[in-house]
Amino acid sequence: MVTVLILVILGLCILAGYYRGVIYSAISIGVTLLSFFLALLLIPVVATPVRESETLYGSLLYYFEGYEYVTQTSVEMIHDPAASLDGETLDEVIQNAEMPIPFGSAVKKNIQNAAYAEHGITTLGDYFNQTIVDVVLNALSLLFLFVCIRVLFGFVLRMIDYGRHGLPVLKRFDAVFSCGIGFLHGVVLLFIFFMLIPILLTIVPKLGAMVVNTPLGGFFYRMNPFVWLIPTT
């Protein structure tokens, strides 16, 4: 089912490229990437008010219970100072936790940088929990902003296209190039929306596993370059 859905999305993007032409398709994929990076910069606009809300942020911290990942190694380690762990022990704890991408590397980065020291967060369990919540919040904020910005830019692009009676079309090989760009656009969109999978694996592990255990689903999850851009705090 997941593989079929991915193929349908890619097919629709190829068809969209074919009908719109290479110039429109190239501009469209550029607009998508621009929307993503603008959303990345604007994450604090959405995430900060949530962090400042004790009710909302407290609920997230309570719901995700990231300290449970530490118990895969030892229950007693939950209350250990994160700064007291050497690199080898920390790697072992993260490896045993088997956290979805990119939570493991995010936790390690935050511990090594003492990212939450100024907030009085010192224990290993709290570092796991706080990092997971921050990554989830940043990812959701990023995707929400991306959709809003992309829809707005898409509307403007369509208005320009209609106002000019259509963008120019190449005389030769337009269909081939436009289909290729449409395919690449589909790949980019799938990578972006597959940023939801780590969250899904955290909230509903069985459902997330159904996605990543398919050939194409596993590819877009494990090879996703955008997921590593999510801020860790």
PDB file of C-alpha atoms in Angstrom:
ATOM      1  CA  MET A   1       0.000   0.000   0.000  1.00  0.00           C
ATOM      2  CA  VAL A   2       2.779   2.437   0.943  1.00  0.00           C
ATOM      3  CA  THR A   3       4.758   1.576  -2.184  1.00  0.00           C
ATOM      4  CA  VAL A   4       1.673   2.077  -4.371  1.00  0.00           C
ATOM      5  CA  LEU A   5       0.971   5.446  -2.761  1.00  0.00           C
ATOM      6  CA  ILE A   6       4.561   6.602  -3.332  1.00  0.00           C
ATOM      7  CA  LEU A   7       4.433   5.495  -6.972  1.00  0.00           C
ATOM      8  CA  VAL A   8       1.114   7.301  -7.453  1.00  0.00           C
ATOM      9  CA  ILE A   9       2.574  10.525  -6.051  1.00  0.00           C
ATOM     10  CA  LEU A  10       5.622  10.248  -8.309  1.00  0.00           C
ATOM     11  CA  GLY A  11       3.371   9.485 -11.279  1.00  0.00           C
ATOM     12  CA  LEU A  12       1.191  12.526 -10.610  1.00  0.00           C
ATOM     13  CA  CYS A  13       4.269  14.737 -10.347  1.00  0.00           C
ATOM     14  CA  ILE A  14       5.562  13.391 -13.655  1.00  0.00           C
ATOM     15  CA  LEU A  15       2.204  14.072 -15.299  1.00  0.00           C
ATOM     16  CA  ALA A  16       2.125  17.567 -13.807  1.00  0.00           C
ATOM     17  CA  GLY A  17       5.576  18.212 -15.233  1.00  0.00           C
ATOM     18  CA  TYR A  18       4.530  16.904 -18.641  1.00  0.00           C
ATOM     19  CA  TYR A  19       1.486  19.169 -18.878  1.00  0.00           C
ATOM     20  CA  ARG A  20       3.102  22.275 -17.397  1.00  0.00           C
ATOM     21  CA  GLY A  21       6.353  22.235 -19.358  1.00  0.00           C
ATOM     22  CA  VAL A  22       9.982  22.301 -18.343  1.00  0.00           C
ATOM     23  CA  ILE A  23      10.214  25.991 -17.409  1.00  0.00           C
ATOM     24  CA  TYR A  24       7.164  25.942 -15.138  1.00  0.00           C
ATOM     25  CA  SER A  25       8.319  22.621 -13.613  1.00  0.00           C
ATOM     26  CA  ALA A  26      11.815  23.984 -12.941  1.00  0.00           C
ATOM     27  CA  ILE A  27      10.395  27.095 -11.300  1.00  0.00           C
ATOM     28  CA  SER A  28       7.991  24.938  -9.303  1.00  0.00           C
ATOM     29  CA  ILE A  29      10.697  22.721  -7.814  1.00  0.00           C
ATOM     30  CA  GLY A  30      12.713  25.846  -7.037  1.00  0.00           C
ATOM     31  CA  VAL A  31       9.715  27.335  -5.246  1.00  0.00           C
ATOM     32  CA  THR A  32       9.314  24.118  -3.237  1.00  0.00           C
ATOM     33  CA  LEU A  33      12.932  24.212  -2.082  1.00  0.00           C
ATOM     34  CA  LEU A  34      12.697  27.936  -1.319  1.00  0.00           C
ATOM     35  CA  SER A  35       9.541  27.313   0.709  1.00  0.00           C
ATOM     36  CA  PHE A  36      11.289  24.589   2.692  1.00  0.00           C
ATOM     37  CA  PHE A  37      14.313  26.696   3.606  1.00  0.00           C
ATOM     38  CA  LEU A  38      12.166  29.712   4.473  1.00  0.00           C
ATOM     39  CA  ALA A  39      10.095  27.457   6.725  1.00  0.00           C
ATOM     40  CA  LEU A  40      13.322  26.189   8.294  1.00  0.00           C
ATOM     41  CA  LEU A  41      14.312  29.748   9.163  1.00  0.00           C
ATOM     42  CA  LEU A  42      10.861  30.576  10.524  1.00  0.00           C
ATOM     43  CA  ILE A  43      10.528  27.560  12.845  1.00  0.00           C
ATOM     44  CA  PRO A  44      10.795  29.758  15.986  1.00  0.00           C
ATOM     45  CA  VAL A  45       7.699  31.702  14.893  1.00  0.00           C
ATOM     46  CA  VAL A  46       5.579  28.598  15.550  1.00  0.00           C
ATOM     47  CA  ALA A  47       7.697  26.628  18.021  1.00  0.00           C
ATOM     48  CA  THR A  48       8.521  29.416  20.490  1.00  0.00           C
ATOM     49  CA  PRO A  49       4.907  30.172  21.531  1.00  0.00           C
ATOM     50  CA  VAL A  50       4.377  26.456  22.183  1.00  0.00           C
ATOM     51  CA  ARG A  51       7.526  26.291  24.318  1.00  0.00           C
ATOM     52  CA  GLU A  52       6.364  29.327  26.267  1.00  0.00           C
ATOM     53  CA  SER A  53       3.037  27.638  27.025  1.00  0.00           C
ATOM     54  CA  GLU A  54       3.488  25.556  30.172  1.00  0.00           C
ATOM     55  CA  THR A  55       0.326  23.593  29.387  1.00  0.00           C
ATOM     56  CA  LEU A  56       1.148  22.668  25.788  1.00  0.00           C
ATOM     57  CA  TYR A  57       4.852  22.089  26.262  1.00  0.00           C
ATOM     58  CA  GLY A  58       4.335  20.284  29.541  1.00  0.00           C
ATOM     59  CA  SER A  59       1.836  17.975  27.864  1.00  0.00           C
ATOM     60  CA  LEU A  60       4.370  17.120  25.162  1.00  0.00           C
ATOM     61  CA  LEU A  61       7.046  16.353  27.737  1.00  0.00           C
ATOM     62  CA  TYR A  62       4.627  14.140  29.632  1.00  0.00           C
ATOM     63  CA  TYR A  63       3.317  12.363  26.536  1.00  0.00           C
ATOM     64  CA  PHE A  64       6.568  11.366  24.846  1.00  0.00           C
ATOM     65  CA  GLU A  65       8.368  10.073  27.957  1.00  0.00           C
ATOM     66  CA  GLY A  66      11.736   9.902  26.230  1.00  0.00           C
ATOM     67  CA  TYR A  67      13.413   8.587  29.353  1.00  0.00           C
ATOM     68  CA  GLU A  68      11.990   5.154  28.522  1.00  0.00           C
ATOM     69  CA  TYR A  69      14.625   4.833  25.814  1.00  0.00           C
ATOM     70  CA  VAL A  70      17.282   4.950  28.533  1.00  0.00           C
ATOM     71  CA  THR A  71      15.711   1.983  30.302  1.00  0.00           C
ATOM     72  CA  GLN A  72      16.723  -0.226  27.377  1.00  0.00           C
ATOM     73  CA  THR A  73      20.201  -0.043  28.895  1.00  0.00           C
ATOM     74  CA  SER A  74      19.516   0.533  32.579  1.00  0.00           C
ATOM     75  CA  VAL A  75      16.660   1.980  34.630  1.00  0.00           C
ATOM     76  CA  GLU A  76      19.130   3.440  37.127  1.00  0.00           C
ATOM     77  CA  MET A  77      20.806   5.526  34.410  1.00  0.00           C
ATOM     78  CA  ILE A  78      17.720   7.713  33.985  1.00  0.00           C
ATOM     79  CA  HIS A  79      18.812   9.900  36.902  1.00  0.00           C
ATOM     80  CA  ASP A  80      22.542   9.878  36.094  1.00  0.00           C
ATOM     81  CA  PRO A  81      24.060  13.243  35.154  1.00  0.00           C
ATOM     82  CA  ALA A  82      24.375  13.307  31.365  1.00  0.00           C
ATOM     83  CA  ALA A  83      27.735  15.056  31.645  1.00  0.00           C
ATOM     84  CA  SER A  84      29.156  12.122  33.618  1.00  0.00           C
ATOM     85  CA  LEU A  85      28.879   9.691  30.698  1.00  0.00           C
ATOM     86  CA  ASP A  86      31.919   9.071  28.549  1.00  0.00           C
ATOM     87  CA  GLY A  87      31.546   8.862  24.790  1.00  0.00           C
ATOM     88  CA  GLU A  88      31.587   5.072  24.654  1.00  0.00           C
ATOM     89  CA  THR A  89      28.863   4.686  27.275  1.00  0.00           C
ATOM     90  CA  LEU A  90      26.702   7.334  25.633  1.00  0.00           C
ATOM     91  CA  ASP A  91      27.032   5.583  22.270  1.00  0.00           C
ATOM     92  CA  GLU A  92      26.000   2.317  23.907  1.00  0.00           C
ATOM     93  CA  VAL A  93      22.905   3.862  25.492  1.00  0.00           C
ATOM     94  CA  ILE A  94      21.851   5.462  22.204  1.00  0.00           C
ATOM     95  CA  GLN A  95      22.504   2.266  20.258  1.00  0.00           C
ATOM     96  CA  ASN A  96      20.454   0.198  22.711  1.00  0.00           C
ATOM     97  CA  ALA A  97      17.625   2.730  22.536  1.00  0.00           C
ATOM     98  CA  GLU A  98      17.146   2.087  18.787  1.00  0.00           C
ATOM     99  CA  MET A  99      15.597   5.526  18.336  1.00  0.00           C
ATOM    100  CA  PRO A 100      14.138   6.662  15.017  1.00  0.00           C
ATOM    101  CA  ILE A 101      16.294   8.874  12.790  1.00  0.00           C
ATOM    102  CA  PRO A 102      17.431  11.554  13.751  1.00  0.00           C
ATOM    103  CA  PHE A 103      16.656  11.369  17.484  1.00  0.00           C
ATOM    104  CA  GLY A 104      19.758   9.393  18.433  1.00  0.00           C
ATOM    105  CA  SER A 105      22.193  11.854  16.892  1.00  0.00           C
ATOM    106  CA  ALA A 106      20.157  14.780  18.261  1.00  0.00           C
ATOM    107  CA  VAL A 107      20.379  13.442  21.818  1.00  0.00           C
ATOM    108  CA  LYS A 108      24.112  12.874  21.487  1.00  0.00           C
ATOM    109  CA  LYS A 109      24.655  16.380  20.108  1.00  0.00           C
ATOM    110  CA  ASN A 110      22.640  18.017  22.884  1.00  0.00           C
ATOM    111  CA  ILE A 111      24.427  16.083  25.623  1.00  0.00           C
ATOM    112  CA  GLN A 112      27.864  16.815  24.215  1.00  0.00           C
ATOM    113  CA  ASN A 113      26.999  20.524  23.914  1.00  0.00           C
ATOM    114  CA  ALA A 114      25.232  20.664  27.307  1.00  0.00           C
ATOM    115  CA  ALA A 115      22.392  22.277  25.371  1.00  0.00           C
ATOM    116  CA  TYR A 116      19.948  22.386  28.293  1.00  0.00           C
ATOM    117  CA  ALA A 117      22.346  23.238  31.129  1.00  0.00           C
ATOM    118  CA  GLU A 118      21.021  26.787  31.405  1.00  0.00           C
ATOM    119  CA  HIS A 119      17.519  25.387  31.902  1.00  0.00           C
ATOM    120  CA  GLY A 120      18.627  23.226  34.814  1.00  0.00           C
ATOM    121  CA  ILE A 121      18.317  19.984  32.833  1.00  0.00           C
ATOM    122  CA  THR A 122      21.164  17.655  33.705  1.00  0.00           C
ATOM    123  CA  THR A 123      19.996  14.036  33.922  1.00  0.00           C
ATOM    124  CA  LEU A 124      20.248  11.547  31.087  1.00  0.00           C
ATOM    125  CA  GLY A 125      16.531  10.788  31.103  1.00  0.00           C
ATOM    126  CA  ASP A 126      15.590  14.452  30.909  1.00  0.00           C
ATOM    127  CA  TYR A 127      18.005  15.013  28.027  1.00  0.00           C
ATOM    128  CA  PHE A 128      16.385  12.181  26.080  1.00  0.00           C
ATOM    129  CA  ASN A 129      12.891  13.443  26.810  1.00  0.00           C
ATOM    130  CA  GLN A 130      13.613  17.121  26.151  1.00  0.00           C
ATOM    131  CA  THR A 131      15.450  16.415  22.898  1.00  0.00           C
ATOM    132  CA  ILE A 132      12.691  14.212  21.502  1.00  0.00           C
ATOM    133  CA  VAL A 133      10.031  16.818  22.273  1.00  0.00           C
ATOM    134  CA  ASP A 134      12.078  19.647  20.761  1.00  0.00           C
ATOM    135  CA  VAL A 135      12.836  17.714  17.569  1.00  0.00           C
ATOM    136  CA  VAL A 136       9.178  16.709  17.191  1.00  0.00           C
ATOM    137  CA  LEU A 137       7.995  20.273  17.790  1.00  0.00           C
ATOM    138  CA  ASN A 138      10.524  21.703  15.345  1.00  0.00           C
ATOM    139  CA  ALA A 139       9.638  19.126  12.690  1.00  0.00           C
ATOM    140  CA  LEU A 140       5.899  19.768  12.986  1.00  0.00           C
ATOM    141  CA  SER A 141       6.463  23.527  12.935  1.00  0.00           C
ATOM    142  CA  LEU A 142       8.658  23.167   9.849  1.00  0.00           C
ATOM    143  CA  LEU A 143       6.105  21.095   7.960  1.00  0.00           C
ATOM    144  CA  PHE A 144       3.229  23.392   8.910  1.00  0.00           C
ATOM    145  CA  LEU A 145       5.149  26.453   7.737  1.00  0.00           C
ATOM    146  CA  PHE A 146       6.277  24.672   4.576  1.00  0.00           C
ATOM    147  CA  VAL A 147       2.711  23.852   3.556  1.00  0.00           C
ATOM    148  CA  CYS A 148       1.530  27.420   4.218  1.00  0.00           C
ATOM    149  CA  ILE A 149       4.424  29.062   2.357  1.00  0.00           C
ATOM    150  CA  ARG A 150       4.300  26.590  -0.544  1.00  0.00           C
ATOM    151  CA  VAL A 151       0.568  27.096  -1.035  1.00  0.00           C
ATOM    152  CA  LEU A 152       1.050  30.868  -1.027  1.00  0.00           C
ATOM    153  CA  PHE A 153       3.938  30.734  -3.492  1.00  0.00           C
ATOM    154  CA  GLY A 154       2.059  28.233  -5.631  1.00  0.00           C
ATOM    155  CA  PHE A 155      -0.886  30.603  -5.855  1.00  0.00           C
ATOM    156  CA  VAL A 156       1.398  33.462  -6.898  1.00  0.00           C
ATOM    157  CA  LEU A 157       3.117  31.257  -9.486  1.00  0.00           C
ATOM    158  CA  ARG A 158      -0.205  30.236 -11.001  1.00  0.00           C
ATOM    159  CA  MET A 159      -1.338  33.855 -11.144  1.00  0.00           C
ATOM    160  CA  ILE A 160       1.852  34.837 -12.982  1.00  0.00           C
ATOM    161  CA  ASP A 161       1.440  31.899 -15.346  1.00  0.00           C
ATOM    162  CA  TYR A 162      -2.161  32.773 -16.171  1.00  0.00           C
ATOM    163  CA  GLY A 163      -1.343  36.475 -16.462  1.00  0.00           C
ATOM    164  CA  ARG A 164       1.286  35.752 -19.093  1.00  0.00           C
ATOM    165  CA  HIS A 165      -0.940  33.247 -20.890  1.00  0.00           C
ATOM    166  CA  GLY A 166       1.437  30.495 -19.868  1.00  0.00           C
ATOM    167  CA  LEU A 167       5.174  30.380 -19.401  1.00  0.00           C
ATOM    168  CA  PRO A 168       7.366  29.657 -22.462  1.00  0.00           C
ATOM    169  CA  VAL A 169       7.742  26.070 -23.653  1.00  0.00           C
ATOM    170  CA  LEU A 170      10.915  24.628 -25.139  1.00  0.00           C
ATOM    171  CA  LYS A 171      10.512  23.546 -28.738  1.00  0.00           C
ATOM    172  CA  ARG A 172      12.585  20.364 -28.423  1.00  0.00           C
ATOM    173  CA  PHE A 173      12.717  17.751 -25.664  1.00  0.00           C
ATOM    174  CA  ASP A 174      10.303  19.751 -23.516  1.00  0.00           C
ATOM    175  CA  ALA A 175       8.292  16.660 -22.584  1.00  0.00           C
ATOM    176  CA  VAL A 176      11.356  14.619 -21.645  1.00  0.00           C
ATOM    177  CA  PHE A 177      12.923  17.302 -19.468  1.00  0.00           C
ATOM    178  CA  SER A 178       9.640  18.366 -17.884  1.00  0.00           C
ATOM    179  CA  CYS A 179       8.811  14.762 -16.942  1.00  0.00           C
ATOM    180  CA  GLY A 180      12.284  14.375 -15.451  1.00  0.00           C
ATOM    181  CA  ILE A 181      11.942  17.549 -13.420  1.00  0.00           C
ATOM    182  CA  GLY A 182       8.464  16.466 -12.369  1.00  0.00           C
ATOM    183  CA  PHE A 183       9.923  13.209 -11.085  1.00  0.00           C
ATOM    184  CA  LEU A 184      12.619  15.077  -9.139  1.00  0.00           C
ATOM    185  CA  HIS A 185       9.944  17.375  -7.715  1.00  0.00           C
ATOM    186  CA  GLY A 186       8.032  14.337  -6.527  1.00  0.00           C
ATOM    187  CA  VAL A 187      11.152  12.939  -4.863  1.00  0.00           C
ATOM    188  CA  VAL A 188      11.761  16.241  -3.065  1.00  0.00           C
ATOM    189  CA  LEU A 189       8.149  16.413  -1.855  1.00  0.00           C
ATOM    190  CA  LEU A 190       8.281  12.823  -0.605  1.00  0.00           C
ATOM    191  CA  PHE A 191      11.523  13.482   1.273  1.00  0.00           C
ATOM    192  CA  ILE A 192       9.936  16.518   2.927  1.00  0.00           C
ATOM    193  CA  PHE A 193       6.749  14.781   3.990  1.00  0.00           C
ATOM    194  CA  PHE A 194       8.631  11.665   5.091  1.00  0.00           C
ATOM    195  CA  MET A 195       9.984  13.875   7.870  1.00  0.00           C
ATOM    196  CA  LEU A 196       6.768  12.844   9.633  1.00  0.00           C
ATOM    197  CA  ILE A 197       7.878   9.212   9.796  1.00  0.00           C
ATOM    198  CA  PRO A 198      10.288   9.600  12.758  1.00  0.00           C
ATOM    199  CA  ILE A 199       7.422  11.175  14.705  1.00  0.00           C
ATOM    200  CA  LEU A 200       5.119   8.360  13.647  1.00  0.00           C
ATOM    201  CA  LEU A 201       7.698   5.802  14.760  1.00  0.00           C
ATOM    202  CA  THR A 202       7.782   7.482  18.160  1.00  0.00           C
ATOM    203  CA  ILE A 203       4.019   7.749  18.634  1.00  0.00           C
ATOM    204  CA  VAL A 204       2.786   4.626  16.803  1.00  0.00           C
ATOM    205  CA  PRO A 205       5.833   2.354  16.314  1.00  0.00           C
ATOM    206  CA  LYS A 206       3.933  -0.460  14.587  1.00  0.00           C
ATOM    207  CA  LEU A 207       2.344   1.850  12.032  1.00  0.00           C
ATOM    208  CA  GLY A 208       5.651   3.605  11.391  1.00  0.00           C
ATOM    209  CA  ALA A 209       7.386   0.255  10.953  1.00  0.00           C
ATOM    210  CA  MET A 210       4.848  -0.690   8.274  1.00  0.00           C
ATOM    211  CA  VAL A 211       6.023   2.320   6.278  1.00  0.00           C
ATOM    212  CA  VAL A 212       9.785   1.990   6.695  1.00  0.00           C
ATOM    213  CA  ASN A 213       9.793  -1.769   6.107  1.00  0.00           C
ATOM    214  CA  THR A 214       8.684  -1.293   2.496  1.00  0.00           C
ATOM    215  CA  PRO A 215      11.462  -0.819  -0.109  1.00  0.00           C
ATOM    216  CA  LEU A 216      10.502   2.699  -1.174  1.00  0.00           C
ATOM    217  CA  GLY A 217       9.324   3.723   2.285  1.00  0.00           C
ATOM    218  CA  GLY A 218      12.631   2.603   3.767  1.00  0.00           C
ATOM    219  CA  PHE A 219      14.537   4.547   1.119  1.00  0.00           C
ATOM    220  CA  PHE A 220      12.729   7.840   1.731  1.00  0.00           C
ATOM    221  CA  TYR A 221      13.083   7.372   5.498  1.00  0.00           C
ATOM    222  CA  ARG A 222      16.728   6.301   5.738  1.00  0.00           C
ATOM    223  CA  MET A 223      18.145   8.391   2.882  1.00  0.00           C
ATOM    224  CA  ASN A 224      16.249  11.575   3.734  1.00  0.00           C
ATOM    225  CA  PRO A 225      18.660  14.554   3.609  1.00  0.00           C
ATOM    226  CA  PHE A 226      16.129  17.038   4.970  1.00  0.00           C
ATOM    227  CA  VAL A 227      15.535  15.295   8.288  1.00  0.00           C
ATOM    228  CA  TRP A 228      19.081  16.132   9.406  1.00  0.00           C
ATOM    229  CA  LEU A 229      18.319  19.840   9.060  1.00  0.00           C
ATOM    230  CA  ILE A 230      15.739  19.800  11.864  1.00  0.00           C
ATOM    231  CA  PRO A 231      17.028  21.859  14.813  1.00  0.00           C
ATOM    232  CA  THR A 232      17.666  19.747  17.919  1.00  0.00           C
ATOM    233  CA  THR A 233      16.674  22.365  20.515  1.00  0.00           C
TER     234      THR A 233
END
